Amino acid sequence: MGTRTIRRRSHGLIAALLAFLALLAPTGAQAWGFYAHGVTAEIALANIRPETRAKMHRLFKAERLLGVPDCKLKSLVDASTWPDCLRKDYWRWGYTFAWHYRTAPIDEAYNPRSNCSGGNCILAQIERNQRILADESLPDNVRLEALAFMVHFAGDVHMPLHSGDHDDRGGNDRVTAYGIVPGLNLHWIWDGPLAERAITSANPSLVRRYSAAEKAELAGGTPADWGRESWVTSRDFVYPEAFDCTDCSGELPGETALTQEDIERAIPISQRRVTQAGLRIARLLDEAFAPGPLVVDEAS
C-alpha cells in the first residue's frame, strides 16, 4: 500500500472521528462548527490570486497588536474561527456577537434591510469589514481584525439557520434527534455534524481549485443575496424536512427527529453552501486586496 493511500485513509479516519465527537459535544457549539469554517478557508486559499495570498500573509504579522493572545490569528484558517474565539471575552467583544446572524421569519416576506439596526447584523458587517480590509491607509492590525470578521461572517451567512427562523432563534430552541443521538438542537446539527458529514463524504473533495465556469455559477451575488439563499433554504428545506410540513407557517412542535433519509437529502445542500462560502470568501479577498479603490455593489 502506497504512502499516499495511507495518508488518504488516515485523513478519512480522522474526519470520521471528528464527526463522531461532534455528536457527543455540548449543544452550545460555535457557529457553523470549527471544521466547516476551516474548510471554507481552505477552499478560499485554493482559489485566491497569488498576489492576494502574499498581501494577506503580510497582514498576519500584525497579530500581536490585536491584544488577544488566547485567540490565534496566524492564517486564513485561524481567521475563519477567530470571531468565535472572542466569545469568552464578553466584556470586550460582546458588541460583535449580534454580527454573526440576521434571522428572518420563514413565514414572512424576506427583507434584507430589516432586523439590522445600526448595521448590527451579518449582512452589513461583511460589507463593512471588506471596506476596512481594503483601506490601505489603516493600520495593519485594524485591517487584520476586519479580515477575520469578514471571512467568518461570510461563512456564517451560508449556514441556513443564520438567516431562517421560526420564532426559535434559528433552530436553537428546537430539540432534535440526529440519528440515534437525542437532545441536540436543530441549529447545532446543521452547524456541526451534518456539515462535517457533508464535507467528509464529498467526492471530489470540496477543497480544490475550481474552474472559471464553476466560480461563475457558485461565487456570485452580494451578502444580501447569500442571506436570502439561506433563508429560502430554511423555509423550503430545513424546517419542512425536520418537521414534515409543506407549509411550516403554523405552530411547530418543540421536538422532532431527523431520519437517515432526511440527513441524506441534506448532504448535497450543505456541500453546496460550504463550497459557495469558500469561493465567495476568495472573491471578497481578491476584491479587497486588488489594486485601486474597492468597488462595492450597492444593489443590496
PDB file of C-alpha atoms in Angstrom:
ATOM      1  CA  MET A   1       0.000   0.000   0.000  1.00  0.00           C
ATOM      2  CA  GLY A   2       1.459   3.383  -1.025  1.00  0.00           C
ATOM      3  CA  THR A   3       2.126   6.294   1.318  1.00  0.00           C
ATOM      4  CA  ARG A   4      -0.469   8.438  -0.457  1.00  0.00           C
ATOM      5  CA  THR A   5      -3.168   5.791   0.096  1.00  0.00           C
ATOM      6  CA  ILE A   6      -2.294   5.530   3.780  1.00  0.00           C
ATOM      7  CA  ARG A   7      -2.486   9.285   4.172  1.00  0.00           C
ATOM      8  CA  ARG A   8      -5.874   9.411   2.476  1.00  0.00           C
ATOM      9  CA  ARG A   9      -7.259   6.690   4.735  1.00  0.00           C
ATOM     10  CA  SER A  10      -5.796   8.355   7.811  1.00  0.00           C
ATOM     11  CA  HIS A  11      -7.403  11.648   6.846  1.00  0.00           C
ATOM     12  CA  GLY A  12     -10.724   9.880   6.362  1.00  0.00           C
ATOM     13  CA  LEU A  13     -10.488   8.210   9.760  1.00  0.00           C
ATOM     14  CA  ILE A  14      -9.644  11.493  11.452  1.00  0.00           C
ATOM     15  CA  ALA A  15     -12.544  13.252   9.741  1.00  0.00           C
ATOM     16  CA  ALA A  16     -14.913  10.443  10.751  1.00  0.00           C
ATOM     17  CA  LEU A  17     -13.692  10.653  14.338  1.00  0.00           C
ATOM     18  CA  LEU A  18     -14.237  14.420  14.366  1.00  0.00           C
ATOM     19  CA  ALA A  19     -17.772  13.959  13.108  1.00  0.00           C
ATOM     20  CA  PHE A  20     -18.463  11.335  15.782  1.00  0.00           C
ATOM     21  CA  LEU A  21     -17.036  13.527  18.542  1.00  0.00           C
ATOM     22  CA  ALA A  22     -19.156  16.416  17.293  1.00  0.00           C
ATOM     23  CA  LEU A  23     -22.239  14.341  18.028  1.00  0.00           C
ATOM     24  CA  LEU A  24     -21.128  13.987  21.627  1.00  0.00           C
ATOM     25  CA  ALA A  25     -20.237  17.649  22.155  1.00  0.00           C
ATOM     26  CA  PRO A  26     -22.454  20.011  24.169  1.00  0.00           C
ATOM     27  CA  THR A  27     -25.286  21.713  22.317  1.00  0.00           C
ATOM     28  CA  GLY A  28     -23.681  25.136  22.731  1.00  0.00           C
ATOM     29  CA  ALA A  29     -21.360  24.576  19.762  1.00  0.00           C
ATOM     30  CA  GLN A  30     -19.746  27.502  17.989  1.00  0.00           C
ATOM     31  CA  ALA A  31     -21.305  28.949  14.845  1.00  0.00           C
ATOM     32  CA  TRP A  32     -21.078  26.639  11.834  1.00  0.00           C
ATOM     33  CA  GLY A  33     -18.525  24.400  13.527  1.00  0.00           C
ATOM     34  CA  PHE A  34     -14.779  24.975  13.567  1.00  0.00           C
ATOM     35  CA  TYR A  35     -14.340  22.214  10.994  1.00  0.00           C
ATOM     36  CA  ALA A  36     -16.780  23.678   8.459  1.00  0.00           C
ATOM     37  CA  HIS A  37     -15.362  27.183   8.864  1.00  0.00           C
ATOM     38  CA  GLY A  38     -11.834  25.861   8.383  1.00  0.00           C
ATOM     39  CA  VAL A  39     -12.843  24.117   5.167  1.00  0.00           C
ATOM     40  CA  THR A  40     -14.328  27.335   3.750  1.00  0.00           C
ATOM     41  CA  ALA A  41     -10.948  28.977   4.407  1.00  0.00           C
ATOM     42  CA  GLU A  42      -9.111  26.120   2.694  1.00  0.00           C
ATOM     43  CA  ILE A  43     -11.381  26.423  -0.352  1.00  0.00           C
ATOM     44  CA  ALA A  44     -10.680  30.156  -0.448  1.00  0.00           C
ATOM     45  CA  LEU A  45      -6.926  29.590  -0.194  1.00  0.00           C
ATOM     46  CA  ALA A  46      -7.048  27.214  -3.149  1.00  0.00           C
ATOM     47  CA  ASN A  47      -8.804  29.833  -5.273  1.00  0.00           C
ATOM     48  CA  ILE A  48      -7.350  33.265  -4.426  1.00  0.00           C
ATOM     49  CA  ARG A  49      -4.818  35.056  -6.593  1.00  0.00           C
ATOM     50  CA  PRO A  50      -1.114  34.737  -5.669  1.00  0.00           C
ATOM     51  CA  GLU A  51      -0.990  38.500  -5.112  1.00  0.00           C
ATOM     52  CA  THR A  52      -3.847  38.230  -2.621  1.00  0.00           C
ATOM     53  CA  ARG A  53      -2.068  35.448  -0.752  1.00  0.00           C
ATOM     54  CA  ALA A  54       1.152  37.487  -0.486  1.00  0.00           C
ATOM     55  CA  LYS A  55      -0.582  40.655   0.779  1.00  0.00           C
ATOM     56  CA  MET A  56      -2.677  38.667   3.243  1.00  0.00           C
ATOM     57  CA  HIS A  57       0.396  36.872   4.587  1.00  0.00           C
ATOM     58  CA  ARG A  58       1.978  40.220   5.465  1.00  0.00           C
ATOM     59  CA  LEU A  59      -1.102  41.256   7.446  1.00  0.00           C
ATOM     60  CA  PHE A  60      -0.848  38.234   9.742  1.00  0.00           C
ATOM     61  CA  LYS A  61       2.405  39.679  11.100  1.00  0.00           C
ATOM     62  CA  ALA A  62       0.265  42.239  12.956  1.00  0.00           C
ATOM     63  CA  GLU A  63      -1.402  39.557  15.107  1.00  0.00           C
ATOM     64  CA  ARG A  64       0.310  40.562  18.352  1.00  0.00           C
ATOM     65  CA  LEU A  65      -1.096  44.101  18.050  1.00  0.00           C
ATOM     66  CA  LEU A  66      -4.651  42.759  18.376  1.00  0.00           C
ATOM     67  CA  GLY A  67      -4.130  42.102  22.075  1.00  0.00           C
ATOM     68  CA  VAL A  68      -5.924  38.734  22.024  1.00  0.00           C
ATOM     69  CA  PRO A  69      -3.183  36.225  22.900  1.00  0.00           C
ATOM     70  CA  ASP A  70      -5.648  33.405  23.610  1.00  0.00           C
ATOM     71  CA  CYS A  71      -7.114  33.548  20.075  1.00  0.00           C
ATOM     72  CA  LYS A  72      -4.583  32.616  17.406  1.00  0.00           C
ATOM     73  CA  LEU A  73      -4.704  34.570  14.144  1.00  0.00           C
ATOM     74  CA  LYS A  74      -1.729  33.480  12.030  1.00  0.00           C
ATOM     75  CA  SER A  75      -3.514  32.090   8.965  1.00  0.00           C
ATOM     76  CA  LEU A  76      -6.743  32.253   6.990  1.00  0.00           C
ATOM     77  CA  VAL A  77      -7.934  29.066   8.693  1.00  0.00           C
ATOM     78  CA  ASP A  78      -7.383  30.800  12.055  1.00  0.00           C
ATOM     79  CA  ALA A  79      -9.284  33.826  10.750  1.00  0.00           C
ATOM     80  CA  SER A  80     -12.280  31.667   9.842  1.00  0.00           C
ATOM     81  CA  THR A  81     -12.947  30.887  13.528  1.00  0.00           C
ATOM     82  CA  TRP A  82     -11.275  33.831  15.309  1.00  0.00           C
ATOM     83  CA  PRO A  83     -14.533  35.784  15.948  1.00  0.00           C
ATOM     84  CA  ASP A  84     -15.996  32.748  17.734  1.00  0.00           C
ATOM     85  CA  CYS A  85     -12.944  32.566  19.985  1.00  0.00           C
ATOM     86  CA  LEU A  86     -13.767  36.089  21.171  1.00  0.00           C
ATOM     87  CA  ARG A  87     -16.996  34.885  22.791  1.00  0.00           C
ATOM     88  CA  LYS A  88     -15.219  34.115  26.054  1.00  0.00           C
ATOM     89  CA  ASP A  89     -14.420  37.830  26.500  1.00  0.00           C
ATOM     90  CA  TYR A  90     -17.880  39.365  26.581  1.00  0.00           C
ATOM     91  CA  TRP A  91     -16.732  42.496  28.406  1.00  0.00           C
ATOM     92  CA  ARG A  92     -14.549  43.406  25.428  1.00  0.00           C
ATOM     93  CA  TRP A  93     -16.202  41.831  22.389  1.00  0.00           C
ATOM     94  CA  GLY A  94     -19.882  41.497  23.308  1.00  0.00           C
ATOM     95  CA  TYR A  95     -20.871  44.234  20.872  1.00  0.00           C
ATOM     96  CA  THR A  96     -19.815  41.966  17.984  1.00  0.00           C
ATOM     97  CA  PHE A  97     -21.947  38.957  18.914  1.00  0.00           C
ATOM     98  CA  ALA A  98     -25.050  40.181  17.034  1.00  0.00           C
ATOM     99  CA  TRP A  99     -22.964  40.384  13.863  1.00  0.00           C
ATOM    100  CA  HIS A 100     -22.958  36.584  13.384  1.00  0.00           C
ATOM    101  CA  TYR A 101     -26.536  36.343  12.067  1.00  0.00           C
ATOM    102  CA  ARG A 102     -29.588  38.151  10.728  1.00  0.00           C
ATOM    103  CA  THR A 103     -32.558  35.875  11.135  1.00  0.00           C
ATOM    104  CA  ALA A 104     -35.913  36.492   9.482  1.00  0.00           C
ATOM    105  CA  PRO A 105     -39.185  34.584   9.983  1.00  0.00           C
ATOM    106  CA  ILE A 106     -39.727  31.951   7.294  1.00  0.00           C
ATOM    107  CA  ASP A 107     -43.459  32.699   7.239  1.00  0.00           C
ATOM    108  CA  GLU A 108     -42.996  36.367   6.292  1.00  0.00           C
ATOM    109  CA  ALA A 109     -41.622  38.137   3.233  1.00  0.00           C
ATOM    110  CA  TYR A 110     -37.821  38.419   3.225  1.00  0.00           C
ATOM    111  CA  ASN A 111     -36.408  41.920   3.701  1.00  0.00           C
ATOM    112  CA  PRO A 112     -32.573  42.148   3.888  1.00  0.00           C
ATOM    113  CA  ARG A 113     -32.757  45.603   5.487  1.00  0.00           C
ATOM    114  CA  SER A 114     -34.881  44.593   8.477  1.00  0.00           C
ATOM    115  CA  ASN A 115     -33.520  43.424  11.830  1.00  0.00           C
ATOM    116  CA  CYS A 116     -30.196  45.194  11.245  1.00  0.00           C
ATOM    117  CA  SER A 117     -30.390  48.412  13.239  1.00  0.00           C
ATOM    118  CA  GLY A 118     -27.192  50.436  13.029  1.00  0.00           C
ATOM    119  CA  GLY A 119     -25.568  47.822  10.825  1.00  0.00           C
ATOM    120  CA  ASN A 120     -25.538  45.286  13.667  1.00  0.00           C
ATOM    121  CA  CYS A 121     -26.105  42.189  11.590  1.00  0.00           C
ATOM    122  CA  ILE A 122     -24.137  39.808   9.446  1.00  0.00           C
ATOM    123  CA  LEU A 123     -25.020  41.303   6.051  1.00  0.00           C
ATOM    124  CA  ALA A 124     -23.865  44.813   6.929  1.00  0.00           C
ATOM    125  CA  GLN A 125     -20.742  43.582   8.700  1.00  0.00           C
ATOM    126  CA  ILE A 126     -19.484  41.526   5.747  1.00  0.00           C
ATOM    127  CA  GLU A 127     -19.558  44.685   3.621  1.00  0.00           C
ATOM    128  CA  ARG A 128     -18.200  46.947   6.366  1.00  0.00           C
ATOM    129  CA  ASN A 129     -15.248  44.718   7.138  1.00  0.00           C
ATOM    130  CA  GLN A 130     -14.397  44.225   3.479  1.00  0.00           C
ATOM    131  CA  ARG A 131     -14.162  48.007   3.127  1.00  0.00           C
ATOM    132  CA  ILE A 132     -11.916  48.249   6.181  1.00  0.00           C
ATOM    133  CA  LEU A 133      -9.703  45.437   4.878  1.00  0.00           C
ATOM    134  CA  ALA A 134      -9.360  47.180   1.512  1.00  0.00           C
ATOM    135  CA  ASP A 135      -8.315  50.530   3.052  1.00  0.00           C
ATOM    136  CA  GLU A 136      -4.502  50.526   2.946  1.00  0.00           C
ATOM    137  CA  SER A 137      -4.380  53.807   4.889  1.00  0.00           C
ATOM    138  CA  LEU A 138      -5.474  51.949   8.035  1.00  0.00           C
ATOM    139  CA  PRO A 139      -3.050  50.173  10.416  1.00  0.00           C
ATOM    140  CA  ASP A 140      -2.358  46.517   9.661  1.00  0.00           C
ATOM    141  CA  ASN A 141      -3.891  45.306  12.924  1.00  0.00           C
ATOM    142  CA  VAL A 142      -7.169  47.085  12.131  1.00  0.00           C
ATOM    143  CA  ARG A 143      -7.248  45.511   8.682  1.00  0.00           C
ATOM    144  CA  LEU A 144      -6.335  42.083  10.069  1.00  0.00           C
ATOM    145  CA  GLU A 145      -9.212  42.207  12.538  1.00  0.00           C
ATOM    146  CA  ALA A 146     -11.542  43.171   9.678  1.00  0.00           C
ATOM    147  CA  LEU A 147     -10.236  40.273   7.588  1.00  0.00           C
ATOM    148  CA  ALA A 148     -11.113  37.787  10.330  1.00  0.00           C
ATOM    149  CA  PHE A 149     -14.605  39.198  10.820  1.00  0.00           C
ATOM    150  CA  MET A 150     -15.282  39.298   7.075  1.00  0.00           C
ATOM    151  CA  VAL A 151     -14.110  35.724   6.481  1.00  0.00           C
ATOM    152  CA  HIS A 152     -16.017  34.307   9.439  1.00  0.00           C
ATOM    153  CA  PHE A 153     -19.268  36.126   8.712  1.00  0.00           C
ATOM    154  CA  ALA A 154     -19.125  35.196   5.029  1.00  0.00           C
ATOM    155  CA  GLY A 155     -19.044  31.608   6.261  1.00  0.00           C
ATOM    156  CA  ASP A 156     -21.818  32.064   8.811  1.00  0.00           C
ATOM    157  CA  VAL A 157     -24.259  33.654   6.360  1.00  0.00           C
ATOM    158  CA  HIS A 158     -24.222  30.465   4.282  1.00  0.00           C
ATOM    159  CA  MET A 159     -25.495  28.299   7.136  1.00  0.00           C
ATOM    160  CA  PRO A 160     -29.274  28.340   6.538  1.00  0.00           C
ATOM    161  CA  LEU A 161     -30.277  28.846  10.171  1.00  0.00           C
ATOM    162  CA  HIS A 162     -28.238  32.038  10.477  1.00  0.00           C
ATOM    163  CA  SER A 163     -30.947  33.533   8.234  1.00  0.00           C
ATOM    164  CA  GLY A 164     -34.111  31.425   8.579  1.00  0.00           C
ATOM    165  CA  ASP A 165     -36.108  31.418  11.791  1.00  0.00           C
ATOM    166  CA  HIS A 166     -39.423  30.168  13.167  1.00  0.00           C
ATOM    167  CA  ASP A 167     -39.584  32.047  16.466  1.00  0.00           C
ATOM    168  CA  ASP A 168     -36.885  29.664  17.765  1.00  0.00           C
ATOM    169  CA  ARG A 169     -33.640  31.657  17.430  1.00  0.00           C
ATOM    170  CA  GLY A 170     -32.775  29.983  14.146  1.00  0.00           C
ATOM    171  CA  GLY A 171     -33.476  26.461  15.358  1.00  0.00           C
ATOM    172  CA  ASN A 172     -31.690  26.871  18.693  1.00  0.00           C
ATOM    173  CA  ASP A 173     -34.904  26.237  20.631  1.00  0.00           C
ATOM    174  CA  ARG A 174     -35.927  23.107  18.697  1.00  0.00           C
ATOM    175  CA  VAL A 175     -34.765  19.870  20.305  1.00  0.00           C
ATOM    176  CA  THR A 176     -33.908  17.376  17.583  1.00  0.00           C
ATOM    177  CA  ALA A 177     -32.597  13.834  17.455  1.00  0.00           C
ATOM    178  CA  TYR A 178     -29.846  13.280  14.871  1.00  0.00           C
ATOM    179  CA  GLY A 179     -29.809   9.575  14.006  1.00  0.00           C
ATOM    180  CA  ILE A 180     -29.712   7.792  17.364  1.00  0.00           C
ATOM    181  CA  VAL A 181     -28.423  10.815  19.316  1.00  0.00           C
ATOM    182  CA  PRO A 182     -31.205  12.697  21.157  1.00  0.00           C
ATOM    183  CA  GLY A 183     -31.248  16.120  22.775  1.00  0.00           C
ATOM    184  CA  LEU A 184     -29.438  18.220  20.148  1.00  0.00           C
ATOM    185  CA  ASN A 185     -30.934  21.388  18.743  1.00  0.00           C
ATOM    186  CA  LEU A 186     -31.687  21.852  15.058  1.00  0.00           C
ATOM    187  CA  HIS A 187     -29.269  24.760  14.659  1.00  0.00           C
ATOM    188  CA  TRP A 188     -26.369  22.842  16.186  1.00  0.00           C
ATOM    189  CA  ILE A 189     -26.959  19.823  13.935  1.00  0.00           C
ATOM    190  CA  TRP A 190     -26.662  21.974  10.809  1.00  0.00           C
ATOM    191  CA  ASP A 191     -23.663  23.784  12.316  1.00  0.00           C
ATOM    192  CA  GLY A 192     -21.682  20.705  13.233  1.00  0.00           C
ATOM    193  CA  PRO A 193     -22.280  17.023  12.481  1.00  0.00           C
ATOM    194  CA  LEU A 194     -24.348  17.475   9.325  1.00  0.00           C
ATOM    195  CA  ALA A 195     -21.838  19.911   7.787  1.00  0.00           C
ATOM    196  CA  GLU A 196     -18.942  17.656   8.784  1.00  0.00           C
ATOM    197  CA  ARG A 197     -20.577  14.602   7.222  1.00  0.00           C
ATOM    198  CA  ALA A 198     -21.282  16.572   4.054  1.00  0.00           C
ATOM    199  CA  ILE A 199     -17.659  17.706   3.797  1.00  0.00           C
ATOM    200  CA  THR A 200     -16.034  14.344   4.522  1.00  0.00           C
ATOM    201  CA  SER A 201     -18.317  12.470   2.112  1.00  0.00           C
ATOM    202  CA  ALA A 202     -17.787  14.854  -0.804  1.00  0.00           C
ATOM    203  CA  ASN A 203     -16.287  13.328  -3.949  1.00  0.00           C
ATOM    204  CA  PRO A 204     -14.364  15.095  -5.357  1.00  0.00           C
ATOM    205  CA  SER A 205     -13.101  16.958  -2.321  1.00  0.00           C
ATOM    206  CA  LEU A 206     -14.654  20.367  -1.716  1.00  0.00           C
ATOM    207  CA  VAL A 207     -11.135  21.764  -1.177  1.00  0.00           C
ATOM    208  CA  ARG A 208      -9.732  22.155  -4.664  1.00  0.00           C
ATOM    209  CA  ARG A 209      -9.130  24.656  -7.424  1.00  0.00           C
ATOM    210  CA  TYR A 210     -12.436  25.424  -9.149  1.00  0.00           C
ATOM    211  CA  SER A 211     -12.871  26.238 -12.829  1.00  0.00           C
ATOM    212  CA  ALA A 212     -13.970  29.632 -14.108  1.00  0.00           C
ATOM    213  CA  ALA A 213     -17.347  28.125 -15.026  1.00  0.00           C
ATOM    214  CA  GLU A 214     -17.827  26.720 -11.515  1.00  0.00           C
ATOM    215  CA  LYS A 215     -16.929  30.059  -9.975  1.00  0.00           C
ATOM    216  CA  ALA A 216     -19.362  31.844 -12.264  1.00  0.00           C
ATOM    217  CA  GLU A 217     -22.119  29.526 -11.034  1.00  0.00           C
ATOM    218  CA  LEU A 218     -21.257  29.471  -7.343  1.00  0.00           C
ATOM    219  CA  ALA A 219     -19.310  32.593  -6.350  1.00  0.00           C
ATOM    220  CA  GLY A 220     -21.562  35.458  -7.404  1.00  0.00           C
ATOM    221  CA  GLY A 221     -24.018  37.674  -5.573  1.00  0.00           C
ATOM    222  CA  THR A 222     -23.963  40.091  -2.654  1.00  0.00           C
ATOM    223  CA  PRO A 223     -24.208  39.370   1.090  1.00  0.00           C
ATOM    224  CA  ALA A 224     -27.922  40.182   0.857  1.00  0.00           C
ATOM    225  CA  ASP A 225     -28.266  37.545  -1.869  1.00  0.00           C
ATOM    226  CA  TRP A 226     -26.412  34.997   0.254  1.00  0.00           C
ATOM    227  CA  GLY A 227     -28.653  35.703   3.234  1.00  0.00           C
ATOM    228  CA  ARG A 228     -31.736  35.319   1.073  1.00  0.00           C
ATOM    229  CA  GLU A 229     -30.448  31.971  -0.252  1.00  0.00           C
ATOM    230  CA  SER A 230     -30.029  30.705   3.313  1.00  0.00           C
ATOM    231  CA  TRP A 231     -33.457  31.977   4.312  1.00  0.00           C
ATOM    232  CA  VAL A 232     -35.078  30.246   1.322  1.00  0.00           C
ATOM    233  CA  THR A 233     -33.236  27.028   2.183  1.00  0.00           C
ATOM    234  CA  SER A 234     -34.571  27.238   5.742  1.00  0.00           C
ATOM    235  CA  ARG A 235     -38.103  27.923   4.527  1.00  0.00           C
ATOM    236  CA  ASP A 236     -38.193  25.341   1.749  1.00  0.00           C
ATOM    237  CA  PHE A 237     -35.989  22.569   3.148  1.00  0.00           C
ATOM    238  CA  VAL A 238     -34.639  22.768   6.721  1.00  0.00           C
ATOM    239  CA  TYR A 239     -37.919  23.243   8.585  1.00  0.00           C
ATOM    240  CA  PRO A 240     -40.091  21.137   6.221  1.00  0.00           C
ATOM    241  CA  GLU A 241     -37.636  18.209   6.448  1.00  0.00           C
ATOM    242  CA  ALA A 242     -37.273  18.429  10.207  1.00  0.00           C
ATOM    243  CA  PHE A 243     -40.990  18.787  10.923  1.00  0.00           C
ATOM    244  CA  ASP A 244     -42.607  17.026   7.938  1.00  0.00           C
ATOM    245  CA  CYS A 245     -44.589  20.084   6.921  1.00  0.00           C
ATOM    246  CA  THR A 246     -45.046  21.548   3.447  1.00  0.00           C
ATOM    247  CA  ASP A 247     -46.257  24.865   4.825  1.00  0.00           C
ATOM    248  CA  CYS A 248     -44.428  25.415   8.113  1.00  0.00           C
ATOM    249  CA  SER A 249     -46.045  28.755   8.883  1.00  0.00           C
ATOM    250  CA  GLY A 250     -48.141  27.395  11.737  1.00  0.00           C
ATOM    251  CA  GLU A 251     -47.134  26.296  15.225  1.00  0.00           C
ATOM    252  CA  LEU A 252     -44.403  23.656  15.205  1.00  0.00           C
ATOM    253  CA  PRO A 253     -43.681  21.067  17.900  1.00  0.00           C
ATOM    254  CA  GLY A 254     -40.741  21.729  20.182  1.00  0.00           C
ATOM    255  CA  GLU A 255     -39.142  18.369  19.415  1.00  0.00           C
ATOM    256  CA  THR A 256     -38.557  16.332  16.289  1.00  0.00           C
ATOM    257  CA  ALA A 257     -36.084  13.888  14.756  1.00  0.00           C
ATOM    258  CA  LEU A 258     -34.036  13.780  11.573  1.00  0.00           C
ATOM    259  CA  THR A 259     -34.253  10.412   9.854  1.00  0.00           C
ATOM    260  CA  GLN A 260     -31.424   8.884   7.866  1.00  0.00           C
ATOM    261  CA  GLU A 261     -33.314   9.856   4.711  1.00  0.00           C
ATOM    262  CA  ASP A 262     -33.590  13.473   5.920  1.00  0.00           C
ATOM    263  CA  ILE A 263     -29.850  13.568   6.513  1.00  0.00           C
ATOM    264  CA  GLU A 264     -29.030  12.087   3.091  1.00  0.00           C
ATOM    265  CA  ARG A 265     -31.188  14.709   1.374  1.00  0.00           C
ATOM    266  CA  ALA A 266     -29.486  17.486   3.369  1.00  0.00           C
ATOM    267  CA  ILE A 267     -25.923  16.493   2.458  1.00  0.00           C
ATOM    268  CA  PRO A 268     -25.789  17.975  -1.092  1.00  0.00           C
ATOM    269  CA  ILE A 269     -27.373  21.195   0.163  1.00  0.00           C
ATOM    270  CA  SER A 270     -24.783  21.517   2.910  1.00  0.00           C
ATOM    271  CA  GLN A 271     -21.981  20.708   0.453  1.00  0.00           C
ATOM    272  CA  ARG A 272     -23.136  23.451  -1.893  1.00  0.00           C
ATOM    273  CA  ARG A 273     -23.369  26.032   0.897  1.00  0.00           C
ATOM    274  CA  VAL A 274     -19.842  25.260   2.147  1.00  0.00           C
ATOM    275  CA  THR A 275     -18.491  25.449  -1.408  1.00  0.00           C
ATOM    276  CA  GLN A 276     -20.274  28.713  -2.131  1.00  0.00           C
ATOM    277  CA  ALA A 277     -18.956  30.186   1.112  1.00  0.00           C
ATOM    278  CA  GLY A 278     -15.365  29.269   0.284  1.00  0.00           C
ATOM    279  CA  LEU A 279     -15.480  30.624  -3.254  1.00  0.00           C
ATOM    280  CA  ARG A 280     -17.220  33.816  -2.164  1.00  0.00           C
ATOM    281  CA  ILE A 281     -14.634  34.361   0.569  1.00  0.00           C
ATOM    282  CA  ALA A 282     -11.955  34.035  -2.123  1.00  0.00           C
ATOM    283  CA  ARG A 283     -13.747  36.654  -4.192  1.00  0.00           C
ATOM    284  CA  LEU A 284     -14.102  39.046  -1.241  1.00  0.00           C
ATOM    285  CA  LEU A 285     -10.390  38.709  -0.507  1.00  0.00           C
ATOM    286  CA  ASP A 286      -9.342  39.219  -4.131  1.00  0.00           C
ATOM    287  CA  GLU A 287     -11.520  42.325  -4.331  1.00  0.00           C
ATOM    288  CA  ALA A 288     -10.186  43.748  -1.073  1.00  0.00           C
ATOM    289  CA  PHE A 289      -6.534  43.235  -1.982  1.00  0.00           C
ATOM    290  CA  ALA A 290      -6.849  44.284  -5.634  1.00  0.00           C
ATOM    291  CA  PRO A 291      -5.024  47.468  -6.695  1.00  0.00           C
ATOM    292  CA  GLY A 292      -7.133  50.636  -6.677  1.00  0.00           C
ATOM    293  CA  PRO A 293     -10.280  51.532  -4.746  1.00  0.00           C
ATOM    294  CA  LEU A 294     -12.741  48.849  -3.751  1.00  0.00           C
ATOM    295  CA  VAL A 295     -15.812  48.746  -5.981  1.00  0.00           C
ATOM    296  CA  VAL A 296     -18.860  47.690  -3.958  1.00  0.00           C
ATOM    297  CA  ASP A 297     -22.173  46.571  -5.441  1.00  0.00           C
ATOM    298  CA  GLU A 298     -24.743  48.816  -3.742  1.00  0.00           C
ATOM    299  CA  ALA A 299     -27.691  46.766  -5.006  1.00  0.00           C
ATOM    300  CA  SER A 300     -28.207  45.122  -1.622  1.00  0.00           C
TER     301      SER A 300
END
